[in-house]
Tab-separated table of C-alpha atoms and ligand atoms in Angstrom:
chain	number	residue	atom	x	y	z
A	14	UNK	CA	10.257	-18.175	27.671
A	15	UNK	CA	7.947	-16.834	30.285
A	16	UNK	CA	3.876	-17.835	29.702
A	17	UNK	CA	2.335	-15.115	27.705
A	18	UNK	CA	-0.593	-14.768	30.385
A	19	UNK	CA	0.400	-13.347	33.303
A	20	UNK	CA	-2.333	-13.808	36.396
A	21	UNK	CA	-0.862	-12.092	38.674
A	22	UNK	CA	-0.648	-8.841	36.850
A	23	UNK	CA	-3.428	-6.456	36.996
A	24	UNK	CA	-6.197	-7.120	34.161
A	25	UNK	CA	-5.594	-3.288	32.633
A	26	UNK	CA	-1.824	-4.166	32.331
A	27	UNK	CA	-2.289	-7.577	30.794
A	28	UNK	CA	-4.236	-5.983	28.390
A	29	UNK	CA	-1.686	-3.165	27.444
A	30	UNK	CA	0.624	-6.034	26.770
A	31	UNK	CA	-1.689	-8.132	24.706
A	32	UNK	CA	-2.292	-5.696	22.397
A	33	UNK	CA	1.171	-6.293	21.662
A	34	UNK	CA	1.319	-10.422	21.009
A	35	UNK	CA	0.879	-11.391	17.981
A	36	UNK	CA	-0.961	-14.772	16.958
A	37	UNK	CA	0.237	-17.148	14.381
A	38	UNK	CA	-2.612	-15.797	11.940
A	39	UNK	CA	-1.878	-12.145	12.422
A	40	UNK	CA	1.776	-13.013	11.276
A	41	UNK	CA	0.897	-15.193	8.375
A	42	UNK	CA	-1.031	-11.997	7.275
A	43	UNK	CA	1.703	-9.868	7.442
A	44	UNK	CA	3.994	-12.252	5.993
A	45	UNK	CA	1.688	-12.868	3.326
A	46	UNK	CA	1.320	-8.678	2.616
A	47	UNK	CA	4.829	-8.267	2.568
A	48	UNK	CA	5.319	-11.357	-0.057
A	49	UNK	CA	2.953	-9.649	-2.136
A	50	UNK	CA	5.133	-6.243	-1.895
A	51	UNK	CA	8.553	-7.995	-2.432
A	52	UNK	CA	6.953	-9.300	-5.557
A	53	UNK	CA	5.873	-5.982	-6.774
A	54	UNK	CA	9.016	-4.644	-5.918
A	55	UNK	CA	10.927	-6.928	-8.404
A	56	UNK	CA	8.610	-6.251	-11.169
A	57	UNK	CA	9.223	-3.847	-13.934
A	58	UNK	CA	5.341	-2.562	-13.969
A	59	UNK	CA	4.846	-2.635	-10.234
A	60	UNK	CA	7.909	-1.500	-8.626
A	61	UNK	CA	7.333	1.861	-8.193
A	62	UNK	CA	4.486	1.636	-6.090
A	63	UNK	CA	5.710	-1.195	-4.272
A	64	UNK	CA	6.343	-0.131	-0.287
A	65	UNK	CA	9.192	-2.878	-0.466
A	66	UNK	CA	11.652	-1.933	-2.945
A	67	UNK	CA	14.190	-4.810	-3.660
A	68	UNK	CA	16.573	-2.510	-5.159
A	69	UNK	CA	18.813	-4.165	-7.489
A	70	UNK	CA	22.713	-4.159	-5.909
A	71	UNK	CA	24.816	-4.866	-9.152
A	72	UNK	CA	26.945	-7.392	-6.848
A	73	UNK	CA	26.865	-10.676	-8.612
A	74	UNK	CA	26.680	-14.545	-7.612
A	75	UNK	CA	30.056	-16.043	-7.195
A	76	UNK	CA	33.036	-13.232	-7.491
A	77	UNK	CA	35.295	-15.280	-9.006
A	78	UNK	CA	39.142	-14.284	-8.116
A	79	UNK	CA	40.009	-10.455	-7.034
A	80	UNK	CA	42.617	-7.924	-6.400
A	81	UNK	CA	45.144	-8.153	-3.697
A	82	UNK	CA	46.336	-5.439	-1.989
A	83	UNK	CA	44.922	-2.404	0.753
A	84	UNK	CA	41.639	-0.722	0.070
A	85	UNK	CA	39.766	1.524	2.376
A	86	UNK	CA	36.658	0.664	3.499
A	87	UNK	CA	34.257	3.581	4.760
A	88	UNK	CA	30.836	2.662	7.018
A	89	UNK	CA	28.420	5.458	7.458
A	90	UNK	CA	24.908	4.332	8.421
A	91	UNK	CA	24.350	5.291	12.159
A	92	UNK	CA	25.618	7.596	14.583
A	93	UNK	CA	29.286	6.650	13.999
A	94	UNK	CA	31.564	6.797	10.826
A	95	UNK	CA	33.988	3.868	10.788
A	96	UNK	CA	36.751	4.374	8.451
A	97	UNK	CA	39.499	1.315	7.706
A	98	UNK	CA	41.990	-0.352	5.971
A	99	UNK	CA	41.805	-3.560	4.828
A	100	UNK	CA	44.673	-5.497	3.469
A	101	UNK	CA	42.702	-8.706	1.209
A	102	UNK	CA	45.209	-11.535	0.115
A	103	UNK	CA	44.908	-15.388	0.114
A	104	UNK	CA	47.423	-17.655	0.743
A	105	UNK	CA	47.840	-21.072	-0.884
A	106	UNK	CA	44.422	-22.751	0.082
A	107	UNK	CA	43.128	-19.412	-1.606
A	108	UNK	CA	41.958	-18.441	1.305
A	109	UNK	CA	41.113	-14.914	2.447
A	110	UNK	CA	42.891	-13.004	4.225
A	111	UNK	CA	42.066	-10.082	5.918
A	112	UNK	CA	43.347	-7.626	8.497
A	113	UNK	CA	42.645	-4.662	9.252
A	114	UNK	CA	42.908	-0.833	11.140
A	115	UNK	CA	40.416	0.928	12.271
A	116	UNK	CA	39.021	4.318	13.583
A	117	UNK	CA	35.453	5.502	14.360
A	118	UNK	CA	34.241	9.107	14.440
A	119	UNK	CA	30.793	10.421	15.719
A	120	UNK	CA	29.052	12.336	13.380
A	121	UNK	CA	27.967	15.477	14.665
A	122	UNK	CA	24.345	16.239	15.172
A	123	UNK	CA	24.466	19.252	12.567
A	124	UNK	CA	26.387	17.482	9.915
A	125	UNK	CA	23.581	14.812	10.196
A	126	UNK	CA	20.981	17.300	9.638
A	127	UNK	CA	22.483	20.045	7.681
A	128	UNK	CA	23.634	19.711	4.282
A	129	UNK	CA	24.956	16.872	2.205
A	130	UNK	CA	27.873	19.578	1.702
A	131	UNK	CA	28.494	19.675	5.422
A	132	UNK	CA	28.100	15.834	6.075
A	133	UNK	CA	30.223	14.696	2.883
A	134	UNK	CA	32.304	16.953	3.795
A	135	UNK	CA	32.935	15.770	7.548
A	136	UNK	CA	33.496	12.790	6.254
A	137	UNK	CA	36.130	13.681	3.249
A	138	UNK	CA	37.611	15.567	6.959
A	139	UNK	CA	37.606	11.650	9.003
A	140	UNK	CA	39.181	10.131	5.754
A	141	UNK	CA	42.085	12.606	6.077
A	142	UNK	CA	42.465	12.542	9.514
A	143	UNK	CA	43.134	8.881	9.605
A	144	UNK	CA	45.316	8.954	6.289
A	145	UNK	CA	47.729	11.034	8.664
A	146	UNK	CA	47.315	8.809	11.524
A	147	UNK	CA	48.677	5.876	9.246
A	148	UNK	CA	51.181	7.678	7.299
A	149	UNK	CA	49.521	6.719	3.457
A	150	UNK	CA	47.848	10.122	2.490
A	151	UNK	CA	50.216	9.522	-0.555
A	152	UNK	CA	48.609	6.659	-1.505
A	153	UNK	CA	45.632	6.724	-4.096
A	154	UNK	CA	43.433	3.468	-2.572
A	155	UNK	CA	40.580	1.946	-3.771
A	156	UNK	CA	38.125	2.636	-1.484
A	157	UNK	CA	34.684	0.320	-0.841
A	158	UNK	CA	31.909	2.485	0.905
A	159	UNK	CA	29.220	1.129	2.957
A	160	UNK	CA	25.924	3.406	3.041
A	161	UNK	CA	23.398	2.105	4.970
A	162	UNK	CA	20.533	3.650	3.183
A	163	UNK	CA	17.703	3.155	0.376
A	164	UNK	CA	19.832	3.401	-2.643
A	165	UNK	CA	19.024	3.307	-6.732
A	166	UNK	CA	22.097	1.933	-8.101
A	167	UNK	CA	22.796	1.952	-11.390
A	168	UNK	CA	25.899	0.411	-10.761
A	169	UNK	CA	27.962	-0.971	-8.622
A	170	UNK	CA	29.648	2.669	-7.977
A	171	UNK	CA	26.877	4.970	-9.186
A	172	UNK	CA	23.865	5.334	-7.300
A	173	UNK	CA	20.735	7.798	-6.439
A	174	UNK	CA	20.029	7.938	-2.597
A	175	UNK	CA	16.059	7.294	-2.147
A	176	UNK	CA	15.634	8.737	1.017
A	177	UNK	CA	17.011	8.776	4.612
A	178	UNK	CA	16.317	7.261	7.206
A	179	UNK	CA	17.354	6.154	11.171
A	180	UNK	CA	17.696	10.154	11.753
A	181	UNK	CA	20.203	11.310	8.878
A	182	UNK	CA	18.016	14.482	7.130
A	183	UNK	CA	20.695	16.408	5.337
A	184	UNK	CA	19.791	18.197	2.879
A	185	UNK	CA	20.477	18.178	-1.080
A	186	UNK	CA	21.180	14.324	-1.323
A	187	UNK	CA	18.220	12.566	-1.791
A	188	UNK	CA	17.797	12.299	-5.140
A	189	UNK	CA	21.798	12.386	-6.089
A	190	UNK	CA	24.249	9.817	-6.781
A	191	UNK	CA	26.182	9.425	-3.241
A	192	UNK	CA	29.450	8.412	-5.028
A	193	UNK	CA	29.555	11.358	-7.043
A	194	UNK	CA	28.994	13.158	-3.341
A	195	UNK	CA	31.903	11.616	-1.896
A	196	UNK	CA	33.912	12.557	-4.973
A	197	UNK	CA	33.162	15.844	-4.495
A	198	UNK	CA	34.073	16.226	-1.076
A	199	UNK	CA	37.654	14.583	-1.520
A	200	UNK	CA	38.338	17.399	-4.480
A	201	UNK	CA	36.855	19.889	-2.584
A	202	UNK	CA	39.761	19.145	0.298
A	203	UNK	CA	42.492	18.561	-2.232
A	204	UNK	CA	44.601	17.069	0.341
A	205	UNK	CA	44.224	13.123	-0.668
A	206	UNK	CA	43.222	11.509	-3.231
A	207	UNK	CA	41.094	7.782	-3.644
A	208	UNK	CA	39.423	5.727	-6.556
A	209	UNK	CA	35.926	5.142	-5.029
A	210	UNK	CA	35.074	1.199	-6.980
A	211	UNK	CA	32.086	0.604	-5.109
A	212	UNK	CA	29.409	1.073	-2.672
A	213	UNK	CA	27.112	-1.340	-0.903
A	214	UNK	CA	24.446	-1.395	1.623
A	215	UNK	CA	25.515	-2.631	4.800
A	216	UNK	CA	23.392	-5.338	4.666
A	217	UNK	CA	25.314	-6.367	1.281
A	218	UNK	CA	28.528	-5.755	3.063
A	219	UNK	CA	28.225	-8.238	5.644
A	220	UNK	CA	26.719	-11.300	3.437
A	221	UNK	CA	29.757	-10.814	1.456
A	222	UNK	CA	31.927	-10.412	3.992
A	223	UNK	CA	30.431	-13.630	5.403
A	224	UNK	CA	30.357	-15.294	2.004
A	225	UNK	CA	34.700	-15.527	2.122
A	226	UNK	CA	34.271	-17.626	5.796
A	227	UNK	CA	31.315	-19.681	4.786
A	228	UNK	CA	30.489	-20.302	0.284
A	229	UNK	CA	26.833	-21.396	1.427
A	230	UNK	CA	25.936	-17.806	2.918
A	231	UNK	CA	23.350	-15.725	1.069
A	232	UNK	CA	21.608	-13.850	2.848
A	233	UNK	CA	22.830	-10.900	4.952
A	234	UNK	CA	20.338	-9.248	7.679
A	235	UNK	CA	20.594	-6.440	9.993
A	236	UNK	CA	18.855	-5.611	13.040
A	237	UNK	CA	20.572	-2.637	15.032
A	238	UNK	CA	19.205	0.649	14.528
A	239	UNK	CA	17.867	0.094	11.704
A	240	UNK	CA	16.667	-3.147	9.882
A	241	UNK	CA	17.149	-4.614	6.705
A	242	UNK	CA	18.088	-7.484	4.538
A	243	UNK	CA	19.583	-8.567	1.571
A	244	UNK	CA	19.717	-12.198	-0.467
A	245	UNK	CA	20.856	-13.517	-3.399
A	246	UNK	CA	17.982	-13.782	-6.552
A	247	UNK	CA	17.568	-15.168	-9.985
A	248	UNK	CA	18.780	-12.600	-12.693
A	249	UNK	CA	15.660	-13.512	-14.263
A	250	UNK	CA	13.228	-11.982	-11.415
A	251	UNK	CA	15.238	-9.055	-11.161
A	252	UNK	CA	13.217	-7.585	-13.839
A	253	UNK	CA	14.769	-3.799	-13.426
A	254	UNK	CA	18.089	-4.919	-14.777
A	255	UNK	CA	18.868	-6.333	-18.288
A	256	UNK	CA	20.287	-10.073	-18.329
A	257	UNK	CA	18.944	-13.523	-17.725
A	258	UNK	CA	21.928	-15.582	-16.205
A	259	UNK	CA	23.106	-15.853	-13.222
A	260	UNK	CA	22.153	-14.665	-9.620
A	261	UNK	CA	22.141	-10.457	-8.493
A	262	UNK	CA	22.577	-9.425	-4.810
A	263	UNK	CA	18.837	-7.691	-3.989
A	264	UNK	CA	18.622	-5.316	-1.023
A	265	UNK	CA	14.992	-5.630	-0.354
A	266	UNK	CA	14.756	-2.054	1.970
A	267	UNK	CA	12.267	-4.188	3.993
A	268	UNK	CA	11.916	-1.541	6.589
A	269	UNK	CA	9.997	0.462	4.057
A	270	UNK	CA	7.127	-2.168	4.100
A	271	UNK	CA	3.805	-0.793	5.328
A	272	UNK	CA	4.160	3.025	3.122
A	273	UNK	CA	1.269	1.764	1.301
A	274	UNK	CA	-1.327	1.118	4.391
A	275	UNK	CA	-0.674	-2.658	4.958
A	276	UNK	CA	-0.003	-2.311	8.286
A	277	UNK	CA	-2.710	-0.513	9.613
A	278	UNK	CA	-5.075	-2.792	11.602
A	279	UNK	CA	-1.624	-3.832	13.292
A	280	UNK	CA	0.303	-0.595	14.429
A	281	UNK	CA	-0.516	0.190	18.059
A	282	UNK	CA	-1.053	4.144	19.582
A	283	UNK	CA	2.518	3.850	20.406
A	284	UNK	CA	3.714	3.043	16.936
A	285	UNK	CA	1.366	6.013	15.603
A	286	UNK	CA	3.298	8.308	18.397
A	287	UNK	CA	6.688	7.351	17.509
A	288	UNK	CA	6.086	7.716	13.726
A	289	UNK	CA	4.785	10.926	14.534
A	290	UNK	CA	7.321	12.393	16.205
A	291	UNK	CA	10.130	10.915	13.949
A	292	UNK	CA	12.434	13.051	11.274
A	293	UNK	CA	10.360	11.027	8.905
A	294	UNK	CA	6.675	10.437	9.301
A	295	UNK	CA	5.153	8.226	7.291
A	296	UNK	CA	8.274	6.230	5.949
A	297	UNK	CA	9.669	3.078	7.465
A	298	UNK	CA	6.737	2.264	9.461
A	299	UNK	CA	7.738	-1.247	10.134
A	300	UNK	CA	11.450	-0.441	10.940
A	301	UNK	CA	9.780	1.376	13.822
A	302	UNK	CA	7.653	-1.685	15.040
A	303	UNK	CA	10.961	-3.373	14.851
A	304	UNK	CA	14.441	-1.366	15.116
A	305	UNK	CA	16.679	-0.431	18.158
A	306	UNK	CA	16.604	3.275	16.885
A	307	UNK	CA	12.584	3.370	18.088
A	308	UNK	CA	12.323	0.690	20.414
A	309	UNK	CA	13.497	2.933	23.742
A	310	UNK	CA	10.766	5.174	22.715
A	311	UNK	CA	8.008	2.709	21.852
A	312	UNK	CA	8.489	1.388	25.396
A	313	UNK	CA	8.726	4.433	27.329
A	314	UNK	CA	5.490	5.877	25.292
A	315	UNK	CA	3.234	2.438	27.196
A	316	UNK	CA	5.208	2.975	30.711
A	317	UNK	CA	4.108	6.553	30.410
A	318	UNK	CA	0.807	5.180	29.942
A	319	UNK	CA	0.785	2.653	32.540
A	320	UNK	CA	1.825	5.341	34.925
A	321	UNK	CA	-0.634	7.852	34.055
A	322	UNK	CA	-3.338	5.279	34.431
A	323	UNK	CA	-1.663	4.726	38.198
A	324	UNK	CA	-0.732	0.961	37.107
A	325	UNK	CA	2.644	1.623	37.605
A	326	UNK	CA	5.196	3.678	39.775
A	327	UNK	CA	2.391	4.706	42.016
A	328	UNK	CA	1.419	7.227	39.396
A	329	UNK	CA	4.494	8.904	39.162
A	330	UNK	CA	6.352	9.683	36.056
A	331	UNK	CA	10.332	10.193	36.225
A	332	UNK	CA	11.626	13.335	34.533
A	333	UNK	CA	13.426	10.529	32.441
A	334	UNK	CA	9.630	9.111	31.435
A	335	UNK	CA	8.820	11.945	30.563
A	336	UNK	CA	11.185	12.972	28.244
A	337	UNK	CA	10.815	11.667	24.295
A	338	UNK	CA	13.909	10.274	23.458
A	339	UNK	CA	15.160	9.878	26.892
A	340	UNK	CA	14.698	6.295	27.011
A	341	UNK	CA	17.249	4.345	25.401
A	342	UNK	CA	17.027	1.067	23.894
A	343	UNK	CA	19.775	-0.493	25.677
A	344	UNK	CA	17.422	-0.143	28.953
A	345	UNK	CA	14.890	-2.196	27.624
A	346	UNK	CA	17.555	-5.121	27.203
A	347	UNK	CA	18.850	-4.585	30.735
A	348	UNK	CA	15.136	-4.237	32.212
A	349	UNK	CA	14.256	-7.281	30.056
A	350	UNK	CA	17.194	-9.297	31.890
A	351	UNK	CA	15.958	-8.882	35.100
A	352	UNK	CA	15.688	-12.134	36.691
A	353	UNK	CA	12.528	-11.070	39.221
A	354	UNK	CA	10.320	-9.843	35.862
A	355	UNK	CA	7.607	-7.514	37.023
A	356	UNK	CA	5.546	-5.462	35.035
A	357	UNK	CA	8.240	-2.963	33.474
A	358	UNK	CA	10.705	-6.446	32.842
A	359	UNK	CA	6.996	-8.368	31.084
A	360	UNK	CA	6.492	-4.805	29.214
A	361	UNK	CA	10.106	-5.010	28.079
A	362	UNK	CA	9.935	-8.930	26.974
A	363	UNK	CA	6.910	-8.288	25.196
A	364	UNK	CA	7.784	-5.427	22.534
A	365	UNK	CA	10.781	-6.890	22.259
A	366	UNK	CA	9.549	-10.290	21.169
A	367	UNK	CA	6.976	-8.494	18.395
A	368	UNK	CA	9.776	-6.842	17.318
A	369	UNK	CA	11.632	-10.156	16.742
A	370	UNK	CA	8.615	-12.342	15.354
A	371	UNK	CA	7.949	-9.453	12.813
A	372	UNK	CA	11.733	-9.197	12.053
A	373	UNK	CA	11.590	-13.096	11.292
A	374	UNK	CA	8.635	-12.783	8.957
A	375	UNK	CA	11.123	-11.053	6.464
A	376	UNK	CA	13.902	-14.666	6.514
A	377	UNK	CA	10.457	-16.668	6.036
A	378	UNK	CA	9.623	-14.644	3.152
A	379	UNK	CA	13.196	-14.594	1.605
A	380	UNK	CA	13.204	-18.176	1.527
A	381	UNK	CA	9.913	-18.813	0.019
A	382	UNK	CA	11.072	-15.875	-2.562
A	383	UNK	CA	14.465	-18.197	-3.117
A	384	UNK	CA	12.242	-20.891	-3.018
A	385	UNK	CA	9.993	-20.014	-5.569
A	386	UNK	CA	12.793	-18.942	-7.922
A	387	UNK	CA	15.310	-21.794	-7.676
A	388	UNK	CA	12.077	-23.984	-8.456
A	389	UNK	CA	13.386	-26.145	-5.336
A	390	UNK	CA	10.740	-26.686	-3.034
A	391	UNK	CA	11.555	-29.426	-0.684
A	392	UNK	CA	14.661	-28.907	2.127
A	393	UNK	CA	15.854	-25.582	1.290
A	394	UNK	CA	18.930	-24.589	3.465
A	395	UNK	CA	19.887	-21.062	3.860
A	396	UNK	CA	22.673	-19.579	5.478
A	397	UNK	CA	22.532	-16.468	7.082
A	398	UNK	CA	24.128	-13.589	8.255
A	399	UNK	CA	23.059	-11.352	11.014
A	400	UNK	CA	23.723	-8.667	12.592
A	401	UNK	CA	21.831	-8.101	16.199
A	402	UNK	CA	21.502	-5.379	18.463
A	403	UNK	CA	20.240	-7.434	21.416
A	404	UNK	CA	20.984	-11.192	21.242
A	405	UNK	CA	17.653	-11.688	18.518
A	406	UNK	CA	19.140	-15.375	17.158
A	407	UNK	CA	17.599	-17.920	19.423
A	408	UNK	CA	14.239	-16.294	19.491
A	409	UNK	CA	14.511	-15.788	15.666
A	410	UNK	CA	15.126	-18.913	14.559
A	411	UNK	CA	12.481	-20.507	16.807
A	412	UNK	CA	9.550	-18.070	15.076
A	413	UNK	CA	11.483	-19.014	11.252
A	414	UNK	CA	10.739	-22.443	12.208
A	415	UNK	CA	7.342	-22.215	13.376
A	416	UNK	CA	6.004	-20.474	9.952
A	417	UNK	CA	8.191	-22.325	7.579
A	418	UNK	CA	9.226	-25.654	9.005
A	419	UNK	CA	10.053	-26.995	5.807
A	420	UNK	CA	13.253	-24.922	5.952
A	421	UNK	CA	16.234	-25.474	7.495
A	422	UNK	CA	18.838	-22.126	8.217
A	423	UNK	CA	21.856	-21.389	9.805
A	424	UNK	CA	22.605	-18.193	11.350
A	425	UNK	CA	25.973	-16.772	11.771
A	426	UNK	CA	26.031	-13.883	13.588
A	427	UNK	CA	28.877	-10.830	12.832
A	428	UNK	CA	29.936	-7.705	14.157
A	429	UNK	CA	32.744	-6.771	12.441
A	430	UNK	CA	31.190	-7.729	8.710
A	431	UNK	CA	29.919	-4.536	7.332
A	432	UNK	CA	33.483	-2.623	6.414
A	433	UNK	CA	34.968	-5.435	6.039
A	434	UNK	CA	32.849	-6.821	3.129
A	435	UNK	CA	33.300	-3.510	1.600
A	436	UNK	CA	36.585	-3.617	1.002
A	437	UNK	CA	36.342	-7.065	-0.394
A	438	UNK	CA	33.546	-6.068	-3.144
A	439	UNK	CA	36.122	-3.594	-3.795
A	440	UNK	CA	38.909	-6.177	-4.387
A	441	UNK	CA	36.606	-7.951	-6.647
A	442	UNK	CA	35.398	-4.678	-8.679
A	443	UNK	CA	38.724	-3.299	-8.910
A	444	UNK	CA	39.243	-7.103	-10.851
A	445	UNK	CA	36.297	-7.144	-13.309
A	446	UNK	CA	37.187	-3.474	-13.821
A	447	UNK	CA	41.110	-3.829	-13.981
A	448	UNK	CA	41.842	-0.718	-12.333
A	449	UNK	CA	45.097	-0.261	-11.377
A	450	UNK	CA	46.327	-0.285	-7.741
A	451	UNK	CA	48.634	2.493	-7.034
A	452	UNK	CA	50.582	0.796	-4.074
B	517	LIG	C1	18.184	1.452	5.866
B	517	LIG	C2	18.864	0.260	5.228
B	517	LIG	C3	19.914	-0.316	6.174
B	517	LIG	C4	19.297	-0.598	7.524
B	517	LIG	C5	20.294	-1.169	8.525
B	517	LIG	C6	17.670	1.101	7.255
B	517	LIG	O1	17.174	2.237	7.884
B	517	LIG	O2	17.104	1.885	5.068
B	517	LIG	O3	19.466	0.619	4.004
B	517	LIG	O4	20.430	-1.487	5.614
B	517	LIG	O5	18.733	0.576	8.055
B	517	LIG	O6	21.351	-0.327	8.753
């Protein structure tokens, strides 16, 4: 990694940048705010104030056995819906199986903002489409469905959407149970029928999903567009839900942290500017210090500033500078890669690596939170899963060992988990439920 003082940039520019690098103590404050949070977010009497909401999943420790057969897996949580089949068997190791077909639509821009009606119904339209394409529109499936939003279950396949985020804004489904959305939509069309059995974040998705290749794994994290994470807790923490034994899946909505002012004295001009201008002021302040949805913007907002203070470009802004939104996040990897790093490439490396040590604080804090409730202080190992938008691992796992060297994790990184793990929650509700398969 490149020195983090530059002397051969100008003083004004090193400056900009610095504003940007954290020290050790600045993160142990954070870290230490956002313990505080996930704690208050687990309690009965706290939780709804809490800015981090470690919303109880309903998926339990250790699915024990499961249904065999196709489900259909649905994955809505950016700009593209993924819809596909998954066949889950084991063979005589029990071991999973898993294959499966897939298509993706884009959402359209108005069924993102429009009306739950319109979006719900788009995607009751994609499920159709692709029941055609594979010839089983006569078959009633059990279907798993990733959402990748703030949800309040109340179980496993009923639960209240909190609020959207990562640019979704349709209207007339926060505050309603998504499943019962979905349902509506199908029976609206008329033209197919399917046995929703569950729904799970897509952080959820992908630590199960994980969990089948590797029995250690319990902790799923996301970094793409949006951020997120989700580990496995003590039934007896999880204070929202009744029951003592055993271990509950918590989605902790970390993205949300900083709603109640704790991250003030750290957000930069930039971050104020971005919130600002987002579909959603005020809410997921550190998912926009962190997430590849903001990250082209945060970025362009200090090279506009470096150019109007004639540091940069000669003083000249490109129509593309100058444009909000124009500046995507998958330039400030390829900038970043240059191998002759000047100022734009340093500017790049910079946010980018704040982004990363903040998105570590949240594994620190999951395994002190583990930690703390396993009563098992000395060499905890945790296995990971993670999801990355821009190759975060290496630098990740060198901050998580530099703030909690005592503990000793293993990343495994997916792109293919989040559907995938859907379908297999399904397998395993459609068991404890005993529905019946209609293959
Ligand atoms: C959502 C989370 C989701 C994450 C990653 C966030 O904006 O609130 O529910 O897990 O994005 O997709």
């Amino acid at each position: 990694m490149r020195p983090a003082l530059n002397p051969f940039l100008p003083p004004q520019v090193e400056q900009i940048l610095s504003e940007f690098r954290l020290k050790k103590e600045q993160l142990k404050e954070v870290m230490k705010r956002m313990m505080r949070e996930m704690d208050r977010g687990l309690r009965v009497e706290t939780h709804q104030e809490s800015s981090v909401k470690m919303l109880p999943t309903y998926v339990y420790s250790t699915p024990e056995g499961s249904e065999v057969g196709d489900f259909l897996a649905l994955d809505l949580g950016g700009t593209n819906f993924r819809v596909m089949l998954v066949k889950v068997g084991e063979d005589e190791e029990r071991v999973w199986k898993v294959e499966t077909k897939h298509q993706m639509y884009s959402i359209p821009e108005d069924a993102m903002t429009g009306t739950a009606e319109m979006l719900f119904d788009y995607i009751a339209e994609c499920i159709s489409d692709f029941l055609d394409r594979h010839h089983i529109k006569h078959r009633k499936l059990p279907l798993g469905f990733t959402f990748s939003f703030p949800v309040r279950h109340e179980d496993i396949d009923k639960g209240i959407l909190l609020n959207w985020t990562k640019g979704f804004k349709a209207s007339g489904a926060e505050g309603n149970n998504v499943v019962g959305l979905l349902r509506d939509a199908i029976k609206r069309r008329g033209d197919f029928e399917m046995d929703v059995v569950a729904m799970v974040n897509d952080t959820v998705a992908t630590m199960i999903s994980c969990y089948y290749e590797d029995r250690s794994c319990e902790v799923g994290m996301i970094v793409g567009t949006g951020c997120n994470a989700c580990y496995m807790e003590e039934m007896r923490t999880v204070e929202l839900v009744e029951g003592e034994e055993g271990r509950m899946c918590v989605n902790t909505e970390w993205g949300a942290f900083g709603a109640n002012g704790e991250l003030e004295e750290f957000r930069l001009e930039y971050d104020r500017v971005v919130d600002e201008t987002s579909l959603n002021p005020g809410q997921q302040l550190y998912e926009k210090l962190i997430s590849g949805k903001y990250m082209g913007e945060l970025v362009r907002l200090v090279l506009l500033k470096l150019v109007n203070e004639e540091l940069l470009f000669n003083g000249e802004a490109s129509d593309l500078l100058k444009t909000r939104g124009s500046f995507e996040t998958r330039y400030v990897s390829q900038i970043e890669s240059n191998t002759v790093c000047v100022s734009d490439c340093l500017l790049c490396e910079t946010v980018k690596l704040r982004s990363v040590s903040l998105g570590s604080l949240v594994i620190c804090n999951i395994q002190m939170m583990q930690v703390i409730s396993s009563e098992n202080v000395m060499d905890f190992i945790l296995t990971l899963m993670l999801i990355s938008l821009h190759s975060f691992q290496d630098r990740f796992h060198k901050v998580v060992r530099e703030l909690t060297p005592h503990c000793d994790i293993t990343f495994i990184q997916s792109e293919e988990g989040s559907g995938r793990g859907a379908a297999l929650i399904s397998a395993v509700a459609c068991k404890m439920a005993a529905c019946i398969l209609t293959q």
